[in-house]
CSV table of N, CA and C in Angstrom, one decimal:
chain,number,residue,atom,x,y,z
D,1,MET,N,80.5,230.0,-92.6
D,1,MET,CA,81.9,229.8,-92.9
D,1,MET,C,82.4,231.0,-93.7
D,2,LYS,N,81.7,231.5,-94.6
D,2,LYS,CA,82.1,232.6,-95.4
D,2,LYS,C,82.3,233.9,-94.6
D,3,LYS,N,81.4,234.1,-93.6
D,3,LYS,CA,81.5,235.2,-92.8
D,3,LYS,C,82.8,235.2,-91.9
D,4,ARG,N,83.1,234.0,-91.4
D,4,ARG,CA,84.3,233.9,-90.6
D,4,ARG,C,85.5,234.2,-91.4
D,5,PHE,N,85.5,233.6,-92.6
D,5,PHE,CA,86.7,233.8,-93.5
D,5,PHE,C,86.8,235.3,-93.8
D,6,PHE,N,85.7,236.0,-94.1
D,6,PHE,CA,85.8,237.4,-94.4
D,6,PHE,C,86.3,238.2,-93.2
D,7,LEU,N,85.8,237.9,-92.0
D,7,LEU,CA,86.3,238.6,-90.8
D,7,LEU,C,87.8,238.4,-90.6
D,8,LEU,N,88.3,237.2,-90.9
D,8,LEU,CA,89.7,237.0,-90.8
D,8,LEU,C,90.6,237.7,-91.8
D,9,VAL,N,90.0,237.8,-93.0
D,9,VAL,CA,90.8,238.4,-94.1
D,9,VAL,C,90.8,240.0,-94.0
D,10,ILE,N,89.8,240.6,-93.5
D,10,ILE,CA,89.7,242.1,-93.4
D,10,ILE,C,90.9,242.7,-92.8
D,11,PRO,N,91.3,242.2,-91.6
D,11,PRO,CA,92.5,242.9,-91.0
D,11,PRO,C,93.8,242.8,-91.8
D,12,PHE,N,94.0,241.7,-92.5
D,12,PHE,CA,95.1,241.6,-93.4
D,12,PHE,C,95.1,242.5,-94.6
D,13,LEU,N,93.9,242.7,-95.1
D,13,LEU,CA,93.7,243.6,-96.2
D,13,LEU,C,94.0,245.1,-95.8
D,14,MET,N,93.8,245.4,-94.6
D,14,MET,CA,94.0,246.7,-94.1
D,14,MET,C,95.5,247.0,-93.7
D,15,LEU,N,96.3,246.0,-93.6
D,15,LEU,CA,97.7,246.2,-93.2
D,15,LEU,C,98.5,247.1,-94.2
D,16,PRO,N,98.3,246.9,-95.5
D,16,PRO,CA,99.1,247.8,-96.4
D,16,PRO,C,98.7,249.3,-96.2
D,17,ALA,N,97.5,249.6,-95.7
D,17,ALA,CA,97.1,250.9,-95.6
D,17,ALA,C,97.7,251.6,-94.4
D,18,CYS,N,98.2,250.8,-93.5
D,18,CYS,CA,98.9,251.4,-92.3
D,18,CYS,C,100.4,251.6,-92.7
D,19,SER,N,100.9,252.7,-92.2
D,19,SER,CA,102.3,253.0,-92.4
D,19,SER,C,102.9,253.8,-91.2
D,20,ASN,N,104.2,253.8,-91.2
D,20,ASN,CA,104.9,254.5,-90.2
D,20,ASN,C,105.1,255.9,-90.7
D,21,ASP,N,104.5,256.9,-90.0
D,21,ASP,CA,104.6,258.3,-90.5
D,21,ASP,C,105.9,259.0,-90.1
D,22,ASP,N,106.7,258.3,-89.2
D,22,ASP,CA,107.9,259.0,-88.7
D,22,ASP,C,108.9,259.4,-89.8
D,23,ASP,N,109.1,258.6,-90.8
D,23,ASP,CA,110.0,258.9,-91.9
D,23,ASP,C,109.4,260.0,-92.8
D,24,ALA,N,108.1,260.0,-92.9
D,24,ALA,CA,107.5,261.0,-93.8
D,24,ALA,C,107.3,262.4,-93.2
D,25,ASN,N,107.5,262.5,-91.9
D,25,ASN,CA,107.3,263.8,-91.2
D,25,ASN,C,108.5,264.7,-91.5
D,26,ILE,N,108.2,265.8,-92.2
D,26,ILE,CA,109.3,266.7,-92.5
D,26,ILE,C,109.5,267.7,-91.5
D,27,ASP,N,108.6,267.9,-90.6
D,27,ASP,CA,108.7,268.9,-89.5
D,27,ASP,C,109.7,268.3,-88.5
D,28,ASN,N,110.7,269.2,-88.1
D,28,ASN,CA,111.7,268.8,-87.2
D,28,ASN,C,111.7,269.7,-86.0
D,29,PRO,N,110.9,269.4,-85.0
D,29,PRO,CA,110.8,270.3,-83.8
D,29,PRO,C,112.2,270.4,-83.1
D,30,ASP,N,113.1,269.5,-83.3
D,30,ASP,CA,114.4,269.6,-82.7
D,30,ASP,C,115.2,270.8,-83.3
D,31,LEU,N,114.9,271.2,-84.5
D,31,LEU,CA,115.6,272.2,-85.2
D,31,LEU,C,115.2,273.6,-84.6
D,32,LEU,N,113.9,273.8,-84.2
D,32,LEU,CA,113.5,275.0,-83.7
D,32,LEU,C,114.2,275.4,-82.4
D,33,GLY,N,114.5,276.7,-82.3
D,33,GLY,CA,115.2,277.2,-81.1
D,33,GLY,C,116.5,277.8,-81.4
D,34,LYS,N,117.3,278.0,-80.3
D,34,LYS,CA,118.6,278.7,-80.4
D,34,LYS,C,119.7,277.7,-80.4
D,35,TRP,N,120.7,278.0,-81.3
D,35,TRP,CA,121.9,277.2,-81.4
D,35,TRP,C,123.2,278.1,-81.3
D,36,ARG,N,124.2,277.6,-80.6
D,36,ARG,CA,125.5,278.3,-80.5
D,36,ARG,C,126.6,277.6,-81.2
D,37,LEU,N,127.4,278.4,-82.0
D,37,LEU,CA,128.5,277.8,-82.7
D,37,LEU,C,129.6,277.3,-81.7
D,38,ILE,N,130.0,276.1,-81.9
D,38,ILE,CA,131.0,275.5,-81.0
D,38,ILE,C,132.2,274.9,-81.7
D,39,GLU,N,132.1,274.5,-82.9
D,39,GLU,CA,133.2,274.0,-83.7
D,39,GLU,C,133.2,274.4,-85.1
D,40,GLN,N,134.4,274.4,-85.7
D,40,GLN,CA,134.5,274.8,-87.1
D,40,GLN,C,135.4,273.8,-87.8
D,41,LEU,N,135.0,273.4,-89.0
D,41,LEU,CA,135.8,272.4,-89.8
D,41,LEU,C,137.1,273.2,-90.3
D,42,VAL,N,138.2,272.6,-90.0
D,42,VAL,CA,139.5,273.2,-90.5
D,42,VAL,C,140.1,272.2,-91.4
D,43,ASP,N,140.2,272.5,-92.7
D,43,ASP,CA,140.6,271.6,-93.7
D,43,ASP,C,141.7,272.3,-94.6
D,44,PRO,N,142.9,271.7,-94.8
D,44,PRO,CA,143.9,272.3,-95.6
D,44,PRO,C,143.6,272.2,-97.1
D,45,GLY,N,142.5,271.6,-97.5
D,45,GLY,CA,142.2,271.6,-98.9
D,45,GLY,C,142.3,270.2,-99.5
D,46,ASP,N,142.7,269.2,-98.6
D,46,ASP,CA,142.9,267.8,-99.2
D,46,ASP,C,141.9,266.9,-98.6
D,47,GLY,N,140.9,267.4,-97.9
D,47,GLY,CA,139.8,266.5,-97.4
D,47,GLY,C,140.2,265.9,-96.0
D,48,SER,N,141.3,266.2,-95.5
D,48,SER,CA,141.7,265.6,-94.2
D,48,SER,C,141.3,266.4,-93.0
D,49,GLY,N,140.5,267.4,-93.2
D,49,GLY,CA,140.1,268.3,-92.1
D,49,GLY,C,139.3,267.7,-91.0
D,50,THR,N,139.4,268.3,-89.8
D,50,THR,CA,138.6,267.9,-88.7
D,50,THR,C,137.9,269.1,-88.0
D,51,PHE,N,136.9,268.8,-87.3
D,51,PHE,CA,136.3,269.9,-86.5
D,51,PHE,C,137.1,270.3,-85.3
D,52,GLN,N,137.3,271.6,-85.1
D,52,GLN,CA,138.1,272.1,-84.0
D,52,GLN,C,137.2,272.9,-83.1
D,53,PRO,N,137.4,272.8,-81.8
D,53,PRO,CA,136.6,273.6,-80.9
D,53,PRO,C,137.0,275.1,-81.0
D,54,ILE,N,136.0,276.0,-81.0
D,54,ILE,CA,136.2,277.4,-81.0
D,54,ILE,C,135.4,278.1,-80.0
D,55,SER,N,135.7,279.3,-79.7
D,55,SER,CA,135.0,280.1,-78.7
D,55,SER,C,134.3,281.2,-79.6
D,56,SER,N,133.0,281.2,-79.6
D,56,SER,CA,132.2,282.2,-80.4
D,56,SER,C,130.9,282.5,-79.7
D,57,ASP,N,130.4,283.7,-79.9
D,57,ASP,CA,129.1,284.1,-79.4
D,57,ASP,C,128.0,284.0,-80.5
D,58,GLN,N,128.4,283.5,-81.7
D,58,GLN,CA,127.4,283.4,-82.8
D,58,GLN,C,126.3,282.5,-82.4
D,59,GLU,N,125.1,282.9,-82.6
D,59,GLU,CA,123.9,282.1,-82.4
D,59,GLU,C,123.0,282.1,-83.6
D,60,LEU,N,122.3,281.0,-83.8
D,60,LEU,CA,121.3,280.9,-84.8
D,60,LEU,C,120.0,280.6,-84.0
D,61,GLU,N,118.9,281.2,-84.5
D,61,GLU,CA,117.6,280.9,-83.9
D,61,GLU,C,116.6,280.5,-85.0
D,62,PHE,N,116.3,279.2,-85.1
D,62,PHE,CA,115.3,278.7,-86.1
D,62,PHE,C,113.9,278.9,-85.5
D,63,LEU,N,113.2,279.7,-86.3
D,63,LEU,CA,111.8,280.0,-85.9
D,63,LEU,C,110.9,279.2,-86.9
D,64,GLU,N,109.6,279.2,-86.5
D,64,GLU,CA,108.6,278.6,-87.4
D,64,GLU,C,108.5,279.4,-88.7
D,65,GLU,N,107.8,278.9,-89.7
D,65,GLU,CA,107.6,279.6,-90.9
D,65,GLU,C,108.8,279.8,-91.7
D,66,GLY,N,109.9,279.1,-91.5
D,66,GLY,CA,111.1,279.2,-92.3
D,66,GLY,C,112.0,280.4,-92.0
D,67,VAL,N,111.9,281.0,-90.8
D,67,VAL,CA,112.7,282.2,-90.5
D,67,VAL,C,113.9,281.8,-89.7
D,68,LEU,N,115.0,282.3,-90.0
D,68,LEU,CA,116.3,282.0,-89.3
D,68,LEU,C,116.9,283.4,-88.9
D,69,ASN,N,117.0,283.6,-87.6
D,69,ASN,CA,117.7,284.8,-87.1
D,69,ASN,C,119.1,284.5,-86.7
D,70,VAL,N,120.1,285.3,-87.2
D,70,VAL,CA,121.5,285.1,-86.9
D,70,VAL,C,121.9,286.3,-86.0
D,71,THR,N,122.4,286.0,-84.8
D,71,THR,CA,122.9,287.0,-83.9
D,71,THR,C,124.4,286.9,-83.7
D,72,ASN,N,125.0,288.0,-83.4
D,72,ASN,CA,126.5,288.0,-83.2
D,72,ASN,C,127.3,287.4,-84.3
D,73,GLY,N,126.8,287.6,-85.5
D,73,GLY,CA,127.6,287.1,-86.7
D,73,GLY,C,126.8,287.3,-88.0
D,74,ASP,N,127.4,286.7,-89.0
D,74,ASP,CA,126.8,286.8,-90.4
D,74,ASP,C,126.8,285.4,-90.9
D,75,ILE,N,125.7,284.9,-91.4
D,75,ILE,CA,125.5,283.6,-91.9
D,75,ILE,C,126.4,283.4,-93.2
D,76,CYS,N,126.7,284.5,-93.8
D,76,CYS,CA,127.5,284.4,-95.1
D,76,CYS,C,129.0,284.5,-94.8
D,77,SER,N,129.4,284.5,-93.6
D,77,SER,CA,130.8,284.6,-93.2
D,77,SER,C,131.2,283.5,-92.3
D,78,LEU,N,132.3,282.9,-92.5
D,78,LEU,CA,132.8,281.9,-91.7
D,78,LEU,C,133.6,282.4,-90.5
D,79,ALA,N,133.7,283.8,-90.4
D,79,ALA,CA,134.4,284.4,-89.3
D,79,ALA,C,133.6,284.1,-88.0
D,80,ILE,N,134.3,283.8,-87.0
D,80,ILE,CA,133.7,283.4,-85.7
D,80,ILE,C,133.5,284.6,-84.8
D,81,ASP,N,134.1,285.8,-85.1
D,81,ASP,CA,134.0,286.9,-84.2
D,81,ASP,C,133.3,288.1,-84.9
D,82,SER,N,132.6,287.9,-86.0
D,82,SER,CA,131.9,289.0,-86.6
D,82,SER,C,130.7,289.4,-85.9
D,83,ASP,N,130.5,290.7,-85.9
D,83,ASP,CA,129.3,291.3,-85.3
D,83,ASP,C,128.2,291.4,-86.3
D,84,GLY,N,127.0,291.8,-85.8
D,84,GLY,CA,125.9,292.0,-86.6
D,84,GLY,C,124.8,291.0,-86.4
D,85,GLU,N,123.7,291.3,-87.0
D,85,GLU,CA,122.5,290.4,-87.0
D,85,GLU,C,121.9,290.4,-88.3
D,86,ASN,N,121.3,289.3,-88.7
D,86,ASN,CA,120.6,289.3,-90.0
D,86,ASN,C,119.5,288.2,-89.9
D,87,THR,N,118.6,288.3,-90.8
D,87,THR,CA,117.5,287.3,-90.8
D,87,THR,C,117.4,286.8,-92.3
D,88,VAL,N,117.4,285.5,-92.3
D,88,VAL,CA,117.4,284.8,-93.6
D,88,VAL,C,116.3,283.7,-93.6
D,89,SER,N,116.1,282.9,-94.6
D,89,SER,CA,115.1,281.9,-94.6
D,89,SER,C,115.7,280.5,-94.7
D,90,TYR,N,115.0,279.5,-94.3
D,90,TYR,CA,115.4,278.1,-94.5
D,90,TYR,C,114.3,277.3,-94.9
D,91,SER,N,114.6,276.1,-95.5
D,91,SER,CA,113.6,275.2,-96.0
D,91,SER,C,113.9,273.8,-95.3
D,92,LEU,N,112.9,273.3,-94.6
D,92,LEU,CA,113.0,272.0,-94.0
D,92,LEU,C,113.0,270.9,-95.1
D,93,ASP,N,112.2,271.1,-96.1
D,93,ASP,CA,112.0,270.2,-97.2
D,93,ASP,C,113.4,269.9,-97.9
D,94,GLU,N,114.1,270.9,-98.1
D,94,GLU,CA,115.4,270.8,-98.8
D,94,GLU,C,116.6,270.9,-97.9
D,95,SER,N,116.4,271.1,-96.6
D,95,SER,CA,117.5,271.2,-95.6
D,95,SER,C,118.5,272.3,-96.1
D,96,THR,N,118.0,273.4,-96.5
D,96,THR,CA,118.9,274.5,-97.0
D,96,THR,C,118.6,275.8,-96.3
D,97,ILE,N,119.6,276.7,-96.3
D,97,ILE,CA,119.4,278.0,-95.8
D,97,ILE,C,119.6,278.9,-97.0
D,98,THR,N,118.6,279.8,-97.2
D,98,THR,CA,118.6,280.8,-98.4
D,98,THR,C,119.1,282.1,-97.9
D,99,ALA,N,120.3,282.5,-98.3
D,99,ALA,CA,120.8,283.8,-97.9
D,99,ALA,C,121.5,284.4,-99.2
D,100,ASP,N,121.6,285.7,-99.3
D,100,ASP,CA,122.2,286.4,-100.4
D,100,ASP,C,123.7,286.5,-100.1
D,101,CYS,N,124.5,285.4,-100.2
D,101,CYS,CA,125.9,285.4,-99.9
D,101,CYS,C,126.7,285.5,-101.2
D,102,GLU,N,127.7,286.3,-101.1
D,102,GLU,CA,128.6,286.5,-102.3
D,102,GLU,C,129.6,285.3,-102.4
D,103,ASN,N,130.0,284.8,-101.2
D,103,ASN,CA,131.1,283.8,-101.2
D,103,ASN,C,130.6,282.3,-101.4
D,104,PHE,N,129.3,282.1,-101.1
D,104,PHE,CA,128.8,280.7,-101.2
D,104,PHE,C,127.6,280.6,-102.0
D,105,ILE,N,127.5,279.5,-102.8
D,105,ILE,CA,126.4,279.3,-103.6
D,105,ILE,C,125.2,278.8,-102.8
D,106,GLY,N,125.5,278.0,-101.8
D,106,GLY,CA,124.4,277.5,-100.9
D,106,GLY,C,124.9,277.1,-99.6
D,107,ILE,N,124.0,276.9,-98.6
D,107,ILE,CA,124.3,276.4,-97.3
D,107,ILE,C,123.2,275.3,-97.0
D,108,SER,N,123.7,274.2,-96.6
D,108,SER,CA,122.8,273.1,-96.2
D,108,SER,C,123.0,272.8,-94.8
D,109,PHE,N,122.0,272.1,-94.2
D,109,PHE,CA,122.1,271.8,-92.8
D,109,PHE,C,121.6,270.4,-92.5
D,110,GLU,N,122.0,269.8,-91.4
D,110,GLU,CA,121.4,268.6,-90.9
D,110,GLU,C,121.7,268.5,-89.3
D,111,ILE,N,120.9,267.7,-88.7
D,111,ILE,CA,121.1,267.5,-87.3
D,111,ILE,C,121.5,266.0,-87.1
D,112,LYS,N,122.7,265.9,-86.5
D,112,LYS,CA,123.3,264.6,-86.3
D,112,LYS,C,123.8,264.5,-84.8
D,113,GLU,N,123.4,263.4,-84.2
D,113,GLU,CA,123.8,263.2,-82.8
D,113,GLU,C,123.6,264.4,-81.9
D,114,GLY,N,122.4,265.1,-82.1
D,114,GLY,CA,122.0,266.2,-81.3
D,114,GLY,C,122.8,267.5,-81.6
D,115,ARG,N,123.6,267.6,-82.6
D,115,ARG,CA,124.3,268.8,-83.1
D,115,ARG,C,123.8,269.2,-84.4
D,116,LEU,N,123.8,270.5,-84.6
D,116,LEU,CA,123.4,271.1,-85.9
D,116,LEU,C,124.7,271.3,-86.7
D,117,PHE,N,124.7,270.8,-88.0
D,117,PHE,CA,125.8,271.0,-88.9
D,117,PHE,C,125.4,271.9,-90.0
D,118,LEU,N,126.2,273.0,-90.3
D,118,LEU,CA,126.0,273.8,-91.5
D,118,LEU,C,127.1,273.4,-92.5
D,119,TYR,N,126.7,273.2,-93.7
D,119,TYR,CA,127.7,272.9,-94.8
D,119,TYR,C,127.7,274.0,-95.8
D,120,TYR,N,128.8,274.6,-96.0
D,120,TYR,CA,128.9,275.7,-97.0
D,120,TYR,C,129.5,275.1,-98.3
D,121,SER,N,129.1,275.6,-99.4
D,121,SER,CA,129.6,275.2,-100.7
D,121,SER,C,130.9,275.9,-101.0
D,122,CYS,N,132.0,275.3,-100.6
D,122,CYS,CA,133.3,275.8,-100.9
D,122,CYS,C,134.3,274.7,-101.3
D,123,ILE,N,135.4,275.0,-101.9
D,123,ILE,CA,136.3,274.0,-102.5
D,123,ILE,C,136.9,273.2,-101.4
D,124,GLU,N,137.4,273.8,-100.4
D,124,GLU,CA,138.2,273.0,-99.4
D,124,GLU,C,137.4,272.4,-98.3
D,125,GLY,N,136.1,272.5,-98.3
D,125,GLY,CA,135.3,271.9,-97.3
D,125,GLY,C,135.1,272.9,-96.1
D,126,CYS,N,133.9,273.4,-96.0
D,126,CYS,CA,133.6,274.4,-95.0
D,126,CYS,C,132.4,274.0,-94.3
D,127,ALA,N,132.5,273.9,-93.0
D,127,ALA,CA,131.3,273.5,-92.2
D,127,ALA,C,131.5,274.0,-90.7
D,128,GLN,N,130.3,274.1,-90.1
D,128,GLN,CA,130.3,274.6,-88.7
D,128,GLN,C,129.4,273.7,-87.9
D,129,LYS,N,129.7,273.5,-86.6
D,129,LYS,CA,128.9,272.7,-85.8
D,129,LYS,C,128.3,273.6,-84.6
D,130,TYR,N,127.0,273.4,-84.4
D,130,TYR,CA,126.3,274.2,-83.3
D,130,TYR,C,125.7,273.3,-82.3
D,131,GLN,N,125.6,273.8,-81.1
D,131,GLN,CA,125.0,273.1,-79.9
D,131,GLN,C,123.7,273.8,-79.6
D,132,LYS,N,122.7,273.0,-79.3
D,132,LYS,CA,121.4,273.6,-78.9
D,132,LYS,C,121.5,274.2,-77.6
D,133,LEU,N,120.9,275.4,-77.4
D,133,LEU,CA,120.8,276.1,-76.2
D,133,LEU,C,119.5,275.8,-75.5
D,134,PRO,N,119.5,275.8,-74.1
D,134,PRO,CA,118.3,275.5,-73.4
D,134,PRO,C,117.2,276.6,-73.6
């Protein structure tokens, strides 16, 4: 009888050791790859802004090892037509982009509904929306 009881109890004792790793996984394979700028937040400074479609060739390419390549633009500029290329770093743990920008203290990012959002630290609300390229 004791053996049967022990065999029945063991699986229940092991349940707390099992966990769902999905939430703890900080690697985001969806982030890796190329993204094109498609919308920019336009806000008059009162928080009523909305994302507006734009035409831009600016692309971001998130690589492994925390490397972010910016083509046809400058990560430190909200201008949609700027030329140039630069390489900066990003952190998945903190969801931030580290760049030596004069205009912004920091840039954070998130993926929502299949789109990449960059949030710039500015008074009137500054953000950009990117679409993943195949």
